[in-house]
PDB file of C-alpha atoms in Angstrom:
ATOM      1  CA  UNK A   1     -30.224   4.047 -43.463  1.00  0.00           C
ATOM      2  CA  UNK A   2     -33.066   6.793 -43.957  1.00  0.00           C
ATOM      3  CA  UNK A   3     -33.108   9.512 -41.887  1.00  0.00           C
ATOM      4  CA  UNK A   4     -36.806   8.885 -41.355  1.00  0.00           C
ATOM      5  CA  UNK A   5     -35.884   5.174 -40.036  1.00  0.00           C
ATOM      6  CA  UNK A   6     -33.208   6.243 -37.697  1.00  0.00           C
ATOM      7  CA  UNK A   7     -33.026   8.981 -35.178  1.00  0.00           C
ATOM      8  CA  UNK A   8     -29.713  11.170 -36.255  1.00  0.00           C
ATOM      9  CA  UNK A   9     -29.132  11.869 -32.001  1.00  0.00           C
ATOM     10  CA  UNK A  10     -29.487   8.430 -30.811  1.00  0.00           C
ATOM     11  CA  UNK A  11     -26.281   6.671 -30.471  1.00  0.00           C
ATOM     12  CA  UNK A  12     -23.963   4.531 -28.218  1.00  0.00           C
ATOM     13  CA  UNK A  13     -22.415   6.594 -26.050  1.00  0.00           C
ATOM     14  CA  UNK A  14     -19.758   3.981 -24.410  1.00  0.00           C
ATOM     15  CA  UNK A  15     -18.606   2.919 -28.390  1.00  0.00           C
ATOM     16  CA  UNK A  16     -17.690   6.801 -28.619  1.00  0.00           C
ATOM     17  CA  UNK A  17     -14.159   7.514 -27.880  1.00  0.00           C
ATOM     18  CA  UNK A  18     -12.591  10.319 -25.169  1.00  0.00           C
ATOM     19  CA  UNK A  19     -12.439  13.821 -26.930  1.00  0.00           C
ATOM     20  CA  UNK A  20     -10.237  15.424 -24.441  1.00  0.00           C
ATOM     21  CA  UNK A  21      -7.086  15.632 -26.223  1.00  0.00           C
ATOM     22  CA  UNK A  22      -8.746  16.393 -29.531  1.00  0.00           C
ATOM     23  CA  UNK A  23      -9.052  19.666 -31.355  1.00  0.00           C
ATOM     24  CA  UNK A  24     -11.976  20.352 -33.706  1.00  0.00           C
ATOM     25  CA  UNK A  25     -12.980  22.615 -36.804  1.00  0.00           C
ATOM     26  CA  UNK A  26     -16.149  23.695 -37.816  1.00  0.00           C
ATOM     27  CA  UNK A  27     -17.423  25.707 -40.617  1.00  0.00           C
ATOM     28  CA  UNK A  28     -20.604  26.696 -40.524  1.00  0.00           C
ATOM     29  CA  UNK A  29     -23.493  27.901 -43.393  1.00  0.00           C
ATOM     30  CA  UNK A  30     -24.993  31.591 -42.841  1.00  0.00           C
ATOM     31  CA  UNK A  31     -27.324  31.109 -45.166  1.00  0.00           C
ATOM     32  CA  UNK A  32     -30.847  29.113 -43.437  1.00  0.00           C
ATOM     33  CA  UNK A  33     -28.889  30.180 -40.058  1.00  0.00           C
ATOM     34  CA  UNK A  34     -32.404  28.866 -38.246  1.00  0.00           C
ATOM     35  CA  UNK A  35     -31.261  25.421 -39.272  1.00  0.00           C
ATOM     36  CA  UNK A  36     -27.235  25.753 -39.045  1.00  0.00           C
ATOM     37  CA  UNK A  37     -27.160  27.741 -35.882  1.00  0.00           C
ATOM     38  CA  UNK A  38     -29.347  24.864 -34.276  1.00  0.00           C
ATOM     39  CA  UNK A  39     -27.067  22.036 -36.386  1.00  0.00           C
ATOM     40  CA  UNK A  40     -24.015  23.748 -34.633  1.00  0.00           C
ATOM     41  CA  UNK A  41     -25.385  24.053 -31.024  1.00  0.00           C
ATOM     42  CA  UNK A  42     -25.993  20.165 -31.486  1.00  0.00           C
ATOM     43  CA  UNK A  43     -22.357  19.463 -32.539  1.00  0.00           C
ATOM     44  CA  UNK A  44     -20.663  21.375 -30.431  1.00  0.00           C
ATOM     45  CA  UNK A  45     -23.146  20.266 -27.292  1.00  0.00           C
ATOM     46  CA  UNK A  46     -21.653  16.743 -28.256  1.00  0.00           C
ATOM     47  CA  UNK A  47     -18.586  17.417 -28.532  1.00  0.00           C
ATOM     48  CA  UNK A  48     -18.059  18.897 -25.226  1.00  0.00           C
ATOM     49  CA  UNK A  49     -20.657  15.980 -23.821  1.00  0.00           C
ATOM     50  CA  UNK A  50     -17.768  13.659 -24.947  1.00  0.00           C
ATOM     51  CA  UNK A  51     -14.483  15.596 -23.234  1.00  0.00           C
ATOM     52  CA  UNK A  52     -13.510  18.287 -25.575  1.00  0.00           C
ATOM     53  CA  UNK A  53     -12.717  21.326 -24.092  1.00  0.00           C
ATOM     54  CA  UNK A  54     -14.090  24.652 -25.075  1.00  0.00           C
ATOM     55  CA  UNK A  55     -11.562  26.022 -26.307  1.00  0.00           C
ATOM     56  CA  UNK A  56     -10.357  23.169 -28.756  1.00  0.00           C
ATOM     57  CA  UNK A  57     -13.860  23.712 -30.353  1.00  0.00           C
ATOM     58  CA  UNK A  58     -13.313  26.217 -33.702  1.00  0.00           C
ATOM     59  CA  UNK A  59     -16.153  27.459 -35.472  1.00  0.00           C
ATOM     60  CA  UNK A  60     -15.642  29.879 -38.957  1.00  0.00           C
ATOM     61  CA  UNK A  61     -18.703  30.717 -40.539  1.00  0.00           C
ATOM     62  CA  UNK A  62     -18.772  31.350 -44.429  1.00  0.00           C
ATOM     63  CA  UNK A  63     -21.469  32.933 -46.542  1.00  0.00           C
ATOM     64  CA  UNK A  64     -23.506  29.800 -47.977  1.00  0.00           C
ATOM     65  CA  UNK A  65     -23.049  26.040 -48.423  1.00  0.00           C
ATOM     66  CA  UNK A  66     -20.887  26.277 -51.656  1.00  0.00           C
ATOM     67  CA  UNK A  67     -18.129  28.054 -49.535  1.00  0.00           C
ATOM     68  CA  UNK A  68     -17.987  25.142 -46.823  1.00  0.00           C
ATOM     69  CA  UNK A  69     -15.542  23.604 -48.821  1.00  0.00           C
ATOM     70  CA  UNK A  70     -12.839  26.277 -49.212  1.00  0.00           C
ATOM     71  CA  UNK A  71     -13.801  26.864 -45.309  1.00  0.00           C
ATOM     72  CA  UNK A  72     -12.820  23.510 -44.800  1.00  0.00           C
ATOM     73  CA  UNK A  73      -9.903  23.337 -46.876  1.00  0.00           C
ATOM     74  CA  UNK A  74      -8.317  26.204 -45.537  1.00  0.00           C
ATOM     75  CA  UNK A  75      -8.676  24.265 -41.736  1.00  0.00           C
ATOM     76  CA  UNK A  76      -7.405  21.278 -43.036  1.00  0.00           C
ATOM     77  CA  UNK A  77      -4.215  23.233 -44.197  1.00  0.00           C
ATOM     78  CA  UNK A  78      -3.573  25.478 -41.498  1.00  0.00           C
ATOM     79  CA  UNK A  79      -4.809  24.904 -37.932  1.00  0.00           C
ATOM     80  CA  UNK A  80      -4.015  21.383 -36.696  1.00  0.00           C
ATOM     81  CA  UNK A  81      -7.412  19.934 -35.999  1.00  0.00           C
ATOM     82  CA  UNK A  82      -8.231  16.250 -35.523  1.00  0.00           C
ATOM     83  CA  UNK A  83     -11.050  16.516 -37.386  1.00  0.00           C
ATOM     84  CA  UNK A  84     -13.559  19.494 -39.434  1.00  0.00           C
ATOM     85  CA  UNK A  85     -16.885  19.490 -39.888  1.00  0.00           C
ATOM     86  CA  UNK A  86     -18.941  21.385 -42.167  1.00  0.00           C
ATOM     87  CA  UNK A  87     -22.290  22.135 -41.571  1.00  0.00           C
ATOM     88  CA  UNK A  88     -24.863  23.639 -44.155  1.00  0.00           C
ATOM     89  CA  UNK A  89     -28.594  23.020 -45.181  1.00  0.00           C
ATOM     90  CA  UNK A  90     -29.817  23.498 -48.442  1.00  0.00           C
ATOM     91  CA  UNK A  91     -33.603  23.554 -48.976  1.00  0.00           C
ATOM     92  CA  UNK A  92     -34.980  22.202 -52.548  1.00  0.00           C
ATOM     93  CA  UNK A  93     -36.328  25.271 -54.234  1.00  0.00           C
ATOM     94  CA  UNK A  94     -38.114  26.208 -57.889  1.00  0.00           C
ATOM     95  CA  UNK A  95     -34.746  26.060 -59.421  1.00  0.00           C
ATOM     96  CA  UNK A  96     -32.013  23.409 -60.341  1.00  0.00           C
ATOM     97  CA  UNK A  97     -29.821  26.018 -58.344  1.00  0.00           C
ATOM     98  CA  UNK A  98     -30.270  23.147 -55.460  1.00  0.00           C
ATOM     99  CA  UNK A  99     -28.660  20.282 -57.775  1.00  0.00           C
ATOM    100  CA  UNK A 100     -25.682  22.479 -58.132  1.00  0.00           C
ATOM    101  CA  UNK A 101     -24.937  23.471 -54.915  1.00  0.00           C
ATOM    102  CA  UNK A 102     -25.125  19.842 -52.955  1.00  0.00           C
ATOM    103  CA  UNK A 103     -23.232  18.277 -55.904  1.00  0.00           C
ATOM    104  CA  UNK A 104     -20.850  20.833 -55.357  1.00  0.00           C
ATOM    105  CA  UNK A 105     -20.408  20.700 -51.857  1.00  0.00           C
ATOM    106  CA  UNK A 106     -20.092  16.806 -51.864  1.00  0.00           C
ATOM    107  CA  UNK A 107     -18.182  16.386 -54.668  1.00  0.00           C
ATOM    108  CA  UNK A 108     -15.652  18.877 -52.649  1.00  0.00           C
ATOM    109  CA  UNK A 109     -16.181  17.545 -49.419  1.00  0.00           C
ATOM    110  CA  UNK A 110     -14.967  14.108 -51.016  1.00  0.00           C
ATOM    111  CA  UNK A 111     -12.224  15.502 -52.820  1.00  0.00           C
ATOM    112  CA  UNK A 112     -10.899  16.552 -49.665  1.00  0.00           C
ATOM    113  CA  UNK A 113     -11.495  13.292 -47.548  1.00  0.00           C
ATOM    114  CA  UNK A 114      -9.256  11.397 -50.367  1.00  0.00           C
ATOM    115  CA  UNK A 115      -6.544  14.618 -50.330  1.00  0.00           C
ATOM    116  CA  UNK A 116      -6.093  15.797 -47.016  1.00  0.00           C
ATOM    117  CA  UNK A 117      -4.587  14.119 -43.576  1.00  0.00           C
ATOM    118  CA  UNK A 118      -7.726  14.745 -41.590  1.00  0.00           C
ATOM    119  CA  UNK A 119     -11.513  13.625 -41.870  1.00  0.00           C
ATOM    120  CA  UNK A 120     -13.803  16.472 -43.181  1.00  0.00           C
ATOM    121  CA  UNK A 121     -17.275  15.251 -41.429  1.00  0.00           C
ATOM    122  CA  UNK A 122     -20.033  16.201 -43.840  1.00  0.00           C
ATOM    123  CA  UNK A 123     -23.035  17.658 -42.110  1.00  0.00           C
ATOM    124  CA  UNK A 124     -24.885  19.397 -45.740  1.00  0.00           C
ATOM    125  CA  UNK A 125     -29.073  18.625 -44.976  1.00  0.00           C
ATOM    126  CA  UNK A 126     -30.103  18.375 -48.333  1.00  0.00           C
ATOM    127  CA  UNK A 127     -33.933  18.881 -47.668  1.00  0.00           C
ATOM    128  CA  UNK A 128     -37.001  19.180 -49.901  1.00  0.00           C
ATOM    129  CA  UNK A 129     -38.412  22.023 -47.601  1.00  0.00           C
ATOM    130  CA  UNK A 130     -37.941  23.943 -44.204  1.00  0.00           C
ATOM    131  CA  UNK A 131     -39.561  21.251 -42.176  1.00  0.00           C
ATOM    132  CA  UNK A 132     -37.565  18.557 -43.152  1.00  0.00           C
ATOM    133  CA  UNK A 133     -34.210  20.534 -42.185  1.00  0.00           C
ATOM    134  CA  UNK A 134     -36.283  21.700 -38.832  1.00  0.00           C
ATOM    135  CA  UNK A 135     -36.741  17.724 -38.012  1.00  0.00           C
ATOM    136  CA  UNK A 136     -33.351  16.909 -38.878  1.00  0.00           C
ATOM    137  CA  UNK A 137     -31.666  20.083 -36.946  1.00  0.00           C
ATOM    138  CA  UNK A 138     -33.414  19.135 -33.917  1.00  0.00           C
ATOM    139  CA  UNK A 139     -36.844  18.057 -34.316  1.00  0.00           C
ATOM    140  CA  UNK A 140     -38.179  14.707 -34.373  1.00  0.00           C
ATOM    141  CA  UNK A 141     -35.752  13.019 -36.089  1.00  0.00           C
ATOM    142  CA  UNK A 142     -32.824  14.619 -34.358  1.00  0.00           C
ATOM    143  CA  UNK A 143     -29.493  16.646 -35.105  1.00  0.00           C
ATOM    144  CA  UNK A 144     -27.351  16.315 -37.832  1.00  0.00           C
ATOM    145  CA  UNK A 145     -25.059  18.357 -35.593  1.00  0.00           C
ATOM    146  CA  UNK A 146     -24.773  15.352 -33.153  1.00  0.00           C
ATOM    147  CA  UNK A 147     -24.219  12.640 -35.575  1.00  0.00           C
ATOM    148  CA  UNK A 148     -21.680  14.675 -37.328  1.00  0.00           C
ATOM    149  CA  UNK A 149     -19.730  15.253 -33.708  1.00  0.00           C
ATOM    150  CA  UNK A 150     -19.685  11.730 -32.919  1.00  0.00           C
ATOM    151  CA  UNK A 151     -18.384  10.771 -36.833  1.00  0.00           C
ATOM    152  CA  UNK A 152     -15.439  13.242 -36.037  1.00  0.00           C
ATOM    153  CA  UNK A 153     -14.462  11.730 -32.746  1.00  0.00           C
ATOM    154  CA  UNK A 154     -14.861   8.454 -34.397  1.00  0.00           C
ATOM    155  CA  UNK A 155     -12.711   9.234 -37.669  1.00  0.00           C
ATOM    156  CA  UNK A 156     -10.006  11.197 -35.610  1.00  0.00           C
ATOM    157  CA  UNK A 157      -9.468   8.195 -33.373  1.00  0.00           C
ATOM    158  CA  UNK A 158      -9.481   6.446 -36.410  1.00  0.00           C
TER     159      UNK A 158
END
């Protein structure tokens, strides 16, 4: 469904599952921090909202969008979470620099959802400018951050 059609924070709380026991990765964009920094408050807001603990919450931060998926490898291999989540935005710009990047990032993001023994949640806004990500981080369509918590709970019960 379109983002535009569905609100990314709205959600049935009771069909989410107890995060308590559950450990979670996050790797997190620098670059359009505005957007990412406010994508990651929302995940880790709703993560905690559904029982996980502070300090089962693990957020790396990497340079840009392309690296979220060696960041996300590299928790996948070593650090025993029930789930990672990437989180990046990537505004459309005069370039085909844009193209690259998110079919990058998704084709890697795939790759390691059919490789690896734990879901990699991908949270990439692929926007045509600033005040799409700001709706979508947020504003009045939501938080990616939020919908990408409640996929990892989901796919680590799962």
């Amino acid at each position: 469904m379109a983002t535009a059609l569905h609100n990314l924070s709205d959600y049935d709380f009771d069909k989410v599952p107890d995060a308590s026991n559950m450990c979670f990765g996050i790797v997190v964009a620098e670059w359009n921090k505005e957007i990412t920094g406010a994508l990651l408050n929302g995940a880790v807001k709703t993560l905690e909202k559904h029982g996980c603990l502070p300090e089962n919450i693990h957020v790396k931060t990497v340079p840009g969008s392309f690296e979220l998926v060696y960041g996300a490898q590299q928790m996948t291999k070593n650090d025993g979470f029930d789930a990672v989540i990437i989180l990046g935005c990537v505004i459309r710009g005069d370039t085909p620099h844009f193209d690259y990047i998110c079919q990058g990032v998704t084709y890697g993001i795939a790759r390691l959802n059919a490789s690896q023994n734990i879901p990699v949640i991908y949270g990439l806004l692929t926007t045509n400018n600033l005040e799409q990500a700001q709706e979508r981080s947020g504003g009045k369509l939501g938080n990616k951050g939020d919908e990408c918590a409640v996929d990892a709970i989901k796919m680590a019960k799962f």
